[in-house]
mmCIF file of N, CA and C in Angstrom:
data_model
loop_
_atom_site.group_PDB
_atom_site.id
_atom_site.type_symbol
_atom_site.label_atom_id
_atom_site.label_comp_id
_atom_site.label_asym_id
_atom_site.label_seq_id
_atom_site.Cartn_x
_atom_site.Cartn_y
_atom_site.Cartn_z
ATOM 1 N N MET U 5 -0.462 25.590 0.729
ATOM 2 C CA MET U 5 -0.463 24.249 0.194
ATOM 3 C C MET U 5 0.624 23.434 0.889
ATOM 4 N N ILE U 6 0.335 22.212 1.129
ATOM 5 C CA ILE U 6 1.263 21.325 1.834
ATOM 6 C C ILE U 6 2.285 20.770 0.824
ATOM 7 N N SER U 7 3.540 20.664 1.242
ATOM 8 C CA SER U 7 4.581 20.175 0.336
ATOM 9 C C SER U 7 4.445 18.658 0.144
ATOM 10 N N ARG U 8 4.994 18.180 -0.962
ATOM 11 C CA ARG U 8 4.924 16.742 -1.248
ATOM 12 C C ARG U 8 5.709 15.939 -0.220
ATOM 13 N N ARG U 9 6.800 16.494 0.279
ATOM 14 C CA ARG U 9 7.589 15.766 1.272
ATOM 15 C C ARG U 9 6.848 15.685 2.604
ATOM 16 N N THR U 10 6.160 16.753 2.985
ATOM 17 C CA THR U 10 5.357 16.726 4.212
ATOM 18 C C THR U 10 4.232 15.710 4.076
ATOM 19 N N ARG U 11 3.610 15.657 2.900
ATOM 20 C CA ARG U 11 2.551 14.675 2.649
ATOM 21 C C ARG U 11 3.110 13.253 2.756
ATOM 22 N N ALA U 12 4.306 13.039 2.218
ATOM 23 C CA ALA U 12 4.937 11.719 2.278
ATOM 24 C C ALA U 12 5.256 11.335 3.722
ATOM 25 N N ARG U 13 5.712 12.276 4.507
ATOM 26 C CA ARG U 13 5.991 11.998 5.922
ATOM 27 C C ARG U 13 4.712 11.657 6.675
ATOM 28 N N PHE U 14 3.639 12.365 6.351
ATOM 29 C CA PHE U 14 2.353 12.084 6.984
ATOM 30 C C PHE U 14 1.872 10.684 6.609
ATOM 31 N N GLU U 15 1.995 10.298 5.329
ATOM 32 C CA GLU U 15 1.637 8.947 4.892
ATOM 33 C C GLU U 15 2.450 7.898 5.652
ATOM 34 N N PHE U 16 3.726 8.154 5.819
ATOM 35 C CA PHE U 16 4.586 7.228 6.558
ATOM 36 C C PHE U 16 4.086 7.058 7.989
ATOM 37 N N LEU U 17 3.814 8.170 8.647
ATOM 38 C CA LEU U 17 3.375 8.130 10.037
ATOM 39 C C LEU U 17 2.033 7.413 10.192
ATOM 40 N N VAL U 18 1.087 7.710 9.324
ATOM 41 C CA VAL U 18 -0.229 7.067 9.391
ATOM 42 C C VAL U 18 -0.104 5.572 9.136
ATOM 43 N N SER U 19 0.678 5.188 8.135
ATOM 44 C CA SER U 19 0.849 3.765 7.834
ATOM 45 C C SER U 19 1.548 3.034 8.969
ATOM 46 N N LEU U 20 2.537 3.661 9.547
ATOM 47 C CA LEU U 20 3.253 3.045 10.655
ATOM 48 C C LEU U 20 2.344 2.865 11.867
ATOM 49 N N CYS U 21 1.542 3.867 12.155
ATOM 50 C CA CYS U 21 0.637 3.788 13.304
ATOM 51 C C CYS U 21 -0.516 2.811 13.083
ATOM 52 N N SER U 22 -0.867 2.552 11.831
ATOM 53 C CA SER U 22 -1.976 1.638 11.569
ATOM 54 C C SER U 22 -1.539 0.173 11.535
ATOM 55 N N LEU U 23 -0.254 -0.091 11.546
ATOM 56 C CA LEU U 23 0.217 -1.479 11.543
ATOM 57 C C LEU U 23 -0.288 -2.297 12.735
ATOM 58 N N PRO U 24 -0.266 -1.757 13.972
ATOM 59 C CA PRO U 24 -0.795 -2.556 15.090
ATOM 60 C C PRO U 24 -2.268 -2.932 14.927
ATOM 61 N N VAL U 25 -3.062 -2.040 14.352
ATOM 62 C CA VAL U 25 -4.474 -2.342 14.119
ATOM 63 C C VAL U 25 -4.607 -3.465 13.098
ATOM 64 N N LEU U 26 -3.819 -3.391 12.044
ATOM 65 C CA LEU U 26 -3.856 -4.424 11.012
ATOM 66 C C LEU U 26 -3.380 -5.767 11.565
ATOM 67 N N LEU U 27 -2.376 -5.750 12.423
ATOM 68 C CA LEU U 27 -1.899 -6.991 13.034
ATOM 69 C C LEU U 27 -2.938 -7.579 13.980
ATOM 70 N N ALA U 28 -3.666 -6.737 14.701
ATOM 71 C CA ALA U 28 -4.737 -7.221 15.580
ATOM 72 C C ALA U 28 -5.846 -7.866 14.752
ATOM 73 N N TRP U 29 -6.162 -7.255 13.609
ATOM 74 C CA TRP U 29 -7.160 -7.837 12.723
ATOM 75 C C TRP U 29 -6.677 -9.204 12.234
ATOM 76 N N GLY U 30 -5.393 -9.340 11.983
ATOM 77 C CA GLY U 30 -4.826 -10.608 11.536
ATOM 78 C C GLY U 30 -4.962 -11.707 12.572
ATOM 79 N N ARG U 31 -4.894 -11.338 13.841
ATOM 80 C CA ARG U 31 -5.079 -12.344 14.895
ATOM 81 C C ARG U 31 -6.501 -12.894 14.884
ATOM 82 N N LEU U 32 -7.461 -12.073 14.516
ATOM 83 C CA LEU U 32 -8.845 -12.539 14.411
ATOM 84 C C LEU U 32 -9.007 -13.498 13.243
ATOM 85 N N VAL U 33 -8.273 -13.276 12.188
ATOM 86 C CA VAL U 33 -8.369 -14.105 10.990
ATOM 87 C C VAL U 33 -7.767 -15.481 11.233
ATOM 88 N N THR U 34 -6.832 -15.590 12.162
ATOM 89 C CA THR U 34 -6.152 -16.873 12.387
ATOM 90 C C THR U 34 -7.087 -17.934 12.949
ATOM 91 N N ASP U 35 -8.278 -17.565 13.372
ATOM 92 C CA ASP U 35 -9.221 -18.566 13.859
ATOM 93 C C ASP U 35 -9.660 -19.505 12.740
ATOM 94 N N GLU U 36 -9.601 -19.019 11.499
ATOM 95 C CA GLU U 36 -9.943 -19.859 10.363
ATOM 96 C C GLU U 36 -8.817 -20.856 10.110
ATOM 97 N N GLU U 37 -9.161 -21.950 9.480
ATOM 98 C CA GLU U 37 -8.131 -22.937 9.148
ATOM 99 C C GLU U 37 -7.457 -22.513 7.848
ATOM 100 N N GLU U 38 -6.252 -22.039 7.961
ATOM 101 C CA GLU U 38 -5.468 -21.584 6.807
ATOM 102 C C GLU U 38 -4.168 -22.382 6.783
ATOM 103 N N SER U 39 -3.707 -22.684 5.579
ATOM 104 C CA SER U 39 -2.474 -23.459 5.479
ATOM 105 C C SER U 39 -1.256 -22.610 5.827
ATOM 106 N N THR U 40 -1.193 -21.411 5.320
ATOM 107 C CA THR U 40 -0.085 -20.523 5.639
ATOM 108 C C THR U 40 -0.643 -19.185 6.070
ATOM 109 N N PHE U 41 -0.093 -18.655 7.103
ATOM 110 C CA PHE U 41 -0.567 -17.373 7.615
ATOM 111 C C PHE U 41 0.604 -16.563 8.103
ATOM 112 N N PRO U 42 0.909 -15.436 7.608
ATOM 113 C CA PRO U 42 0.279 -14.824 6.441
ATOM 114 C C PRO U 42 0.699 -15.511 5.158
ATOM 115 N N ASP U 43 -0.135 -15.378 4.153
ATOM 116 C CA ASP U 43 0.125 -15.989 2.853
ATOM 117 C C ASP U 43 1.239 -15.205 2.157
ATOM 118 N N PRO U 44 2.423 -15.806 1.972
ATOM 119 C CA PRO U 44 3.562 -15.066 1.426
ATOM 120 C C PRO U 44 3.320 -14.519 0.023
ATOM 121 N N ARG U 45 2.552 -15.226 -0.802
ATOM 122 C CA ARG U 45 2.300 -14.727 -2.163
ATOM 123 C C ARG U 45 1.554 -13.399 -2.124
ATOM 124 N N TRP U 46 0.528 -13.318 -1.298
ATOM 125 C CA TRP U 46 -0.269 -12.095 -1.241
ATOM 126 C C TRP U 46 0.438 -11.003 -0.460
ATOM 127 N N LEU U 47 1.273 -11.383 0.472
ATOM 128 C CA LEU U 47 2.084 -10.392 1.190
ATOM 129 C C LEU U 47 3.024 -9.684 0.213
ATOM 130 N N VAL U 48 3.700 -10.459 -0.620
ATOM 131 C CA VAL U 48 4.608 -9.897 -1.623
ATOM 132 C C VAL U 48 3.824 -9.110 -2.677
ATOM 133 N N ALA U 49 2.668 -9.627 -3.084
ATOM 134 C CA ALA U 49 1.849 -8.929 -4.082
ATOM 135 C C ALA U 49 1.420 -7.557 -3.557
ATOM 136 N N GLY U 50 0.997 -7.482 -2.308
ATOM 137 C CA GLY U 50 0.610 -6.205 -1.720
ATOM 138 C C GLY U 50 1.786 -5.255 -1.601
ATOM 139 N N PHE U 51 2.931 -5.781 -1.216
ATOM 140 C CA PHE U 51 4.137 -4.966 -1.078
ATOM 141 C C PHE U 51 4.537 -4.369 -2.428
ATOM 142 N N VAL U 52 4.591 -5.223 -3.448
ATOM 143 C CA VAL U 52 4.990 -4.777 -4.784
ATOM 144 C C VAL U 52 3.976 -3.776 -5.341
ATOM 145 N N TYR U 53 2.685 -4.049 -5.136
ATOM 146 C CA TYR U 53 1.654 -3.119 -5.608
ATOM 147 C C TYR U 53 1.848 -1.734 -4.993
ATOM 148 N N ARG U 54 2.027 -1.675 -3.672
ATOM 149 C CA ARG U 54 2.087 -0.371 -3.014
ATOM 150 C C ARG U 54 3.365 0.383 -3.362
ATOM 151 N N VAL U 55 4.483 -0.313 -3.445
ATOM 152 C CA VAL U 55 5.730 0.354 -3.825
ATOM 153 C C VAL U 55 5.611 0.873 -5.260
ATOM 154 N N GLY U 56 5.072 0.049 -6.163
ATOM 155 C CA GLY U 56 4.889 0.478 -7.545
ATOM 156 C C GLY U 56 3.915 1.630 -7.667
ATOM 157 N N TYR U 57 2.819 1.562 -6.945
ATOM 158 C CA TYR U 57 1.830 2.640 -6.995
ATOM 159 C C TYR U 57 2.416 3.933 -6.439
ATOM 160 N N SER U 58 3.125 3.848 -5.328
ATOM 161 C CA SER U 58 3.713 5.049 -4.727
ATOM 162 C C SER U 58 4.753 5.676 -5.655
ATOM 163 N N TRP U 59 5.563 4.841 -6.311
ATOM 164 C CA TRP U 59 6.551 5.358 -7.250
ATOM 165 C C TRP U 59 5.859 6.026 -8.433
ATOM 166 N N ALA U 60 4.821 5.364 -8.980
ATOM 167 C CA ALA U 60 4.100 5.937 -10.119
ATOM 168 C C ALA U 60 3.410 7.236 -9.721
ATOM 169 N N TYR U 61 2.906 7.311 -8.498
ATOM 170 C CA TYR U 61 2.271 8.539 -8.022
ATOM 171 C C TYR U 61 3.298 9.658 -7.887
ATOM 172 N N ASP U 62 4.424 9.346 -7.268
ATOM 173 C CA ASP U 62 5.456 10.369 -7.057
ATOM 174 C C ASP U 62 6.013 10.912 -8.362
ATOM 175 N N THR U 63 6.222 10.050 -9.337
ATOM 176 C CA THR U 63 6.795 10.476 -10.606
ATOM 177 C C THR U 63 5.722 10.817 -11.631
ATOM 178 N N ASP U 64 4.470 10.742 -11.243
ATOM 179 C CA ASP U 64 3.300 11.069 -12.074
ATOM 180 C C ASP U 64 3.244 10.220 -13.335
ATOM 181 N N ARG U 65 3.610 8.964 -13.225
ATOM 182 C CA ARG U 65 3.496 8.033 -14.346
ATOM 183 C C ARG U 65 2.016 7.747 -14.568
ATOM 184 N N GLY U 66 1.593 7.799 -15.791
ATOM 185 C CA GLY U 66 0.191 7.552 -16.109
ATOM 186 C C GLY U 66 -0.727 8.628 -15.548
ATOM 187 N N ASP U 67 -0.192 9.776 -15.228
ATOM 188 C CA ASP U 67 -0.959 10.893 -14.647
ATOM 189 C C ASP U 67 -1.674 10.518 -13.354
ATOM 190 N N LEU U 68 -1.085 9.648 -12.558
ATOM 191 C CA LEU U 68 -1.727 9.246 -11.301
ATOM 192 C C LEU U 68 -1.837 10.396 -10.305
ATOM 193 N N ARG U 69 -0.819 11.226 -10.252
ATOM 194 C CA ARG U 69 -0.850 12.320 -9.280
ATOM 195 C C ARG U 69 -1.775 13.441 -9.732
ATOM 196 N N THR U 70 -1.836 13.677 -11.013
ATOM 197 C CA THR U 70 -2.590 14.824 -11.515
ATOM 198 C C THR U 70 -4.019 14.488 -11.925
ATOM 199 N N SER U 71 -4.368 13.216 -12.069
ATOM 200 C CA SER U 71 -5.705 12.833 -12.508
ATOM 201 C C SER U 71 -6.413 12.005 -11.432
ATOM 202 N N ARG U 72 -7.410 12.594 -10.831
ATOM 203 C CA ARG U 72 -8.189 11.864 -9.818
ATOM 204 C C ARG U 72 -8.906 10.670 -10.427
ATOM 205 N N THR U 73 -9.325 10.801 -11.665
ATOM 206 C CA THR U 73 -10.042 9.716 -12.329
ATOM 207 C C THR U 73 -9.140 8.496 -12.497
ATOM 208 N N ARG U 74 -7.926 8.702 -12.955
ATOM 209 C CA ARG U 74 -6.995 7.569 -13.118
ATOM 210 C C ARG U 74 -6.628 6.953 -11.776
ATOM 211 N N ARG U 75 -6.414 7.808 -10.782
ATOM 212 C CA ARG U 75 -6.091 7.319 -9.443
ATOM 213 C C ARG U 75 -7.224 6.448 -8.919
ATOM 214 N N ALA U 76 -8.461 6.914 -9.067
ATOM 215 C CA ALA U 76 -9.618 6.144 -8.609
ATOM 216 C C ALA U 76 -9.761 4.849 -9.401
ATOM 217 N N GLY U 77 -9.456 4.905 -10.693
ATOM 218 C CA GLY U 77 -9.545 3.705 -11.508
ATOM 219 C C GLY U 77 -8.558 2.630 -11.087
ATOM 220 N N VAL U 78 -7.331 3.028 -10.814
ATOM 221 C CA VAL U 78 -6.315 2.059 -10.387
ATOM 222 C C VAL U 78 -6.692 1.466 -9.027
ATOM 223 N N LYS U 79 -7.066 2.322 -8.093
ATOM 224 C CA LYS U 79 -7.430 1.815 -6.762
ATOM 225 C C LYS U 79 -8.682 0.944 -6.823
ATOM 226 N N GLY U 80 -9.655 1.336 -7.649
ATOM 227 C CA GLY U 80 -10.865 0.527 -7.801
ATOM 228 C C GLY U 80 -10.568 -0.829 -8.408
ATOM 229 N N GLY U 81 -9.684 -0.856 -9.394
ATOM 230 C CA GLY U 81 -9.302 -2.123 -10.005
ATOM 231 C C GLY U 81 -8.607 -3.054 -9.034
ATOM 232 N N VAL U 82 -7.716 -2.513 -8.229
ATOM 233 C CA VAL U 82 -7.017 -3.341 -7.244
ATOM 234 C C VAL U 82 -7.995 -3.834 -6.174
ATOM 235 N N ASN U 83 -8.885 -2.970 -5.716
ATOM 236 C CA ASN U 83 -9.877 -3.390 -4.723
ATOM 237 C C ASN U 83 -10.781 -4.484 -5.271
ATOM 238 N N THR U 84 -11.159 -4.379 -6.541
ATOM 239 C CA THR U 84 -11.972 -5.418 -7.169
ATOM 240 C C THR U 84 -11.212 -6.737 -7.225
ATOM 241 N N LEU U 85 -9.945 -6.684 -7.580
ATOM 242 C CA LEU U 85 -9.125 -7.890 -7.624
ATOM 243 C C LEU U 85 -9.036 -8.549 -6.247
ATOM 244 N N VAL U 86 -8.790 -7.750 -5.224
ATOM 245 C CA VAL U 86 -8.648 -8.300 -3.878
ATOM 246 C C VAL U 86 -9.974 -8.878 -3.389
ATOM 247 N N ARG U 87 -11.069 -8.235 -3.729
ATOM 248 C CA ARG U 87 -12.381 -8.743 -3.294
ATOM 249 C C ARG U 87 -12.777 -10.012 -4.025
ATOM 250 N N ARG U 88 -12.173 -10.270 -5.178
ATOM 251 C CA ARG U 88 -12.494 -11.474 -5.934
ATOM 252 C C ARG U 88 -11.700 -12.698 -5.473
ATOM 253 N N LEU U 89 -10.891 -12.521 -4.463
ATOM 254 C CA LEU U 89 -10.207 -13.691 -3.911
ATOM 255 C C LEU U 89 -11.269 -14.670 -3.429
ATOM 256 N N PRO U 90 -10.965 -15.958 -3.467
ATOM 257 C CA PRO U 90 -11.973 -16.948 -3.062
ATOM 258 C C PRO U 90 -12.526 -16.654 -1.667
ATOM 259 N N GLN U 91 -13.822 -16.871 -1.516
ATOM 260 C CA GLN U 91 -14.445 -16.662 -0.212
ATOM 261 C C GLN U 91 -13.781 -17.577 0.811
ATOM 262 N N GLY U 92 -13.686 -17.103 2.022
ATOM 263 C CA GLY U 92 -13.019 -17.869 3.064
ATOM 264 C C GLY U 92 -11.513 -17.670 3.064
ATOM 265 N N ARG U 93 -11.026 -16.829 2.168
ATOM 266 C CA ARG U 93 -9.591 -16.574 2.088
ATOM 267 C C ARG U 93 -9.284 -15.203 2.682
ATOM 268 N N SER U 94 -9.833 -14.940 3.844
ATOM 269 C CA SER U 94 -9.574 -13.648 4.466
ATOM 270 C C SER U 94 -8.102 -13.512 4.845
ATOM 271 N N ALA U 95 -7.403 -14.630 5.018
ATOM 272 C CA ALA U 95 -5.965 -14.552 5.289
ATOM 273 C C ALA U 95 -5.234 -13.982 4.083
ATOM 274 N N ALA U 96 -5.692 -14.310 2.875
ATOM 275 C CA ALA U 96 -5.070 -13.748 1.672
ATOM 276 C C ALA U 96 -5.341 -12.248 1.599
ATOM 277 N N ARG U 97 -6.563 -11.850 1.900
ATOM 278 C CA ARG U 97 -6.894 -10.417 1.897
ATOM 279 C C ARG U 97 -6.080 -9.679 2.949
ATOM 280 N N TRP U 98 -5.984 -10.276 4.118
ATOM 281 C CA TRP U 98 -5.209 -9.659 5.191
ATOM 282 C C TRP U 98 -3.735 -9.573 4.798
ATOM 283 N N SER U 99 -3.218 -10.619 4.184
ATOM 284 C CA SER U 99 -1.819 -10.633 3.772
ATOM 285 C C SER U 99 -1.555 -9.552 2.732
ATOM 286 N N PHE U 100 -2.468 -9.377 1.781
ATOM 287 C CA PHE U 100 -2.314 -8.327 0.769
ATOM 288 C C PHE U 100 -2.314 -6.955 1.444
ATOM 289 N N SER U 101 -3.235 -6.746 2.376
ATOM 290 C CA SER U 101 -3.307 -5.461 3.081
ATOM 291 C C SER U 101 -2.051 -5.201 3.896
ATOM 292 N N LEU U 102 -1.573 -6.226 4.574
ATOM 293 C CA LEU U 102 -0.354 -6.078 5.365
ATOM 294 C C LEU U 102 0.841 -5.781 4.468
ATOM 295 N N GLY U 103 0.952 -6.497 3.360
ATOM 296 C CA GLY U 103 2.048 -6.253 2.420
ATOM 297 C C GLY U 103 1.997 -4.847 1.840
ATOM 298 N N ALA U 104 0.790 -4.386 1.516
ATOM 299 C CA ALA U 104 0.644 -3.030 0.983
ATOM 300 C C ALA U 104 1.036 -1.992 2.029
ATOM 301 N N ARG U 105 0.638 -2.219 3.249
ATOM 302 C CA ARG U 105 0.989 -1.270 4.313
ATOM 303 C C ARG U 105 2.483 -1.259 4.560
ATOM 304 N N LEU U 106 3.102 -2.437 4.589
ATOM 305 C CA LEU U 106 4.556 -2.503 4.770
ATOM 306 C C LEU U 106 5.283 -1.870 3.591
ATOM 307 N N GLY U 107 4.744 -2.069 2.385
ATOM 308 C CA GLY U 107 5.333 -1.447 1.207
ATOM 309 C C GLY U 107 5.309 0.069 1.297
ATOM 310 N N ARG U 108 4.193 0.612 1.777
ATOM 311 C CA ARG U 108 4.108 2.066 1.917
ATOM 312 C C ARG U 108 5.065 2.559 2.984
ATOM 313 N N VAL U 109 5.182 1.844 4.108
ATOM 314 C CA VAL U 109 6.102 2.254 5.174
ATOM 315 C C VAL U 109 7.538 2.261 4.667
ATOM 316 N N VAL U 110 7.941 1.195 3.993
ATOM 317 C CA VAL U 110 9.317 1.104 3.497
ATOM 318 C C VAL U 110 9.582 2.168 2.435
ATOM 319 N N TYR U 111 8.654 2.327 1.495
ATOM 320 C CA TYR U 111 8.852 3.305 0.422
ATOM 321 C C TYR U 111 8.908 4.723 0.986
ATOM 322 N N ARG U 112 7.982 5.056 1.873
ATOM 323 C CA ARG U 112 7.952 6.410 2.427
ATOM 324 C C ARG U 112 9.101 6.655 3.402
ATOM 325 N N LEU U 113 9.629 5.617 4.020
ATOM 326 C CA LEU U 113 10.820 5.787 4.846
ATOM 327 C C LEU U 113 11.981 6.222 3.957
ATOM 328 N N ARG U 114 12.114 5.569 2.798
ATOM 329 C CA ARG U 114 13.206 5.899 1.881
ATOM 330 C C ARG U 114 12.957 7.223 1.157
ATOM 331 N N TYR U 115 11.741 7.381 0.626
ATOM 332 C CA TYR U 115 11.397 8.589 -0.149
ATOM 333 C C TYR U 115 10.360 9.400 0.614
ATOM 334 N N GLY U 116 10.834 10.286 1.431
ATOM 335 C CA GLY U 116 9.943 11.144 2.196
ATOM 336 C C GLY U 116 10.515 11.451 3.559
ATOM 337 N N VAL U 117 10.961 10.419 4.270
ATOM 338 C CA VAL U 117 11.538 10.623 5.597
ATOM 339 C C VAL U 117 13.053 10.769 5.502
ATOM 340 N N LEU U 118 13.726 9.785 4.924
ATOM 341 C CA LEU U 118 15.193 9.820 4.837
ATOM 342 C C LEU U 118 15.705 10.568 3.611
ATOM 343 N N GLY U 119 14.939 10.572 2.561
ATOM 344 C CA GLY U 119 15.360 11.242 1.330
ATOM 345 C C GLY U 119 14.224 12.045 0.742
ATOM 346 N N SER U 120 14.527 12.759 -0.320
ATOM 347 C CA SER U 120 13.481 13.573 -0.946
ATOM 348 C C SER U 120 12.566 12.701 -1.803
ATOM 349 N N VAL U 121 11.383 13.216 -2.067
ATOM 350 C CA VAL U 121 10.393 12.534 -2.880
ATOM 351 C C VAL U 121 10.805 12.655 -4.345
ATOM 352 N N PRO U 122 10.800 11.542 -5.107
ATOM 353 C CA PRO U 122 11.171 11.649 -6.515
ATOM 354 C C PRO U 122 10.176 12.531 -7.274
ATOM 355 N N ASP U 123 10.670 13.159 -8.323
ATOM 356 C CA ASP U 123 9.781 14.000 -9.111
ATOM 357 C C ASP U 123 9.754 13.506 -10.555
ATOM 358 N N ASP U 124 9.134 14.269 -11.421
ATOM 359 C CA ASP U 124 8.955 13.869 -12.813
ATOM 360 C C ASP U 124 10.250 13.653 -13.550
ATOM 361 N N GLU U 125 11.306 14.354 -13.190
ATOM 362 C CA GLU U 125 12.567 14.249 -13.916
ATOM 363 C C GLU U 125 13.391 13.031 -13.533
ATOM 364 N N ASN U 126 13.122 12.390 -12.395
ATOM 365 C CA ASN U 126 13.930 11.246 -11.945
ATOM 366 C C ASN U 126 13.630 10.007 -12.737
#
């Protein structure tokens, strides 16, 4: 079985390597007329969501780590929320995705690469 810290390091590496792809996708979105790009509200929302989700997963809050059903429910709910953004607001969707990816990179850098993964007792 793979250790939780190894899994966290792998998540960090995958998220870090996928940033250039996400940034390239963002360049395609800029062809649309958007007032702000990236949208700071959705960037922060994605960042906060991913840091909060990663913390809840690591500490098993709400049984996220141990219950696949709850994990799927939370991710499905967030995906539904993001898909309900107004049509033509792909910059908002991109900003949320970028913020979530940056949130995972920052969180996993702190908890997984530089330090140990928090557990239930923390």
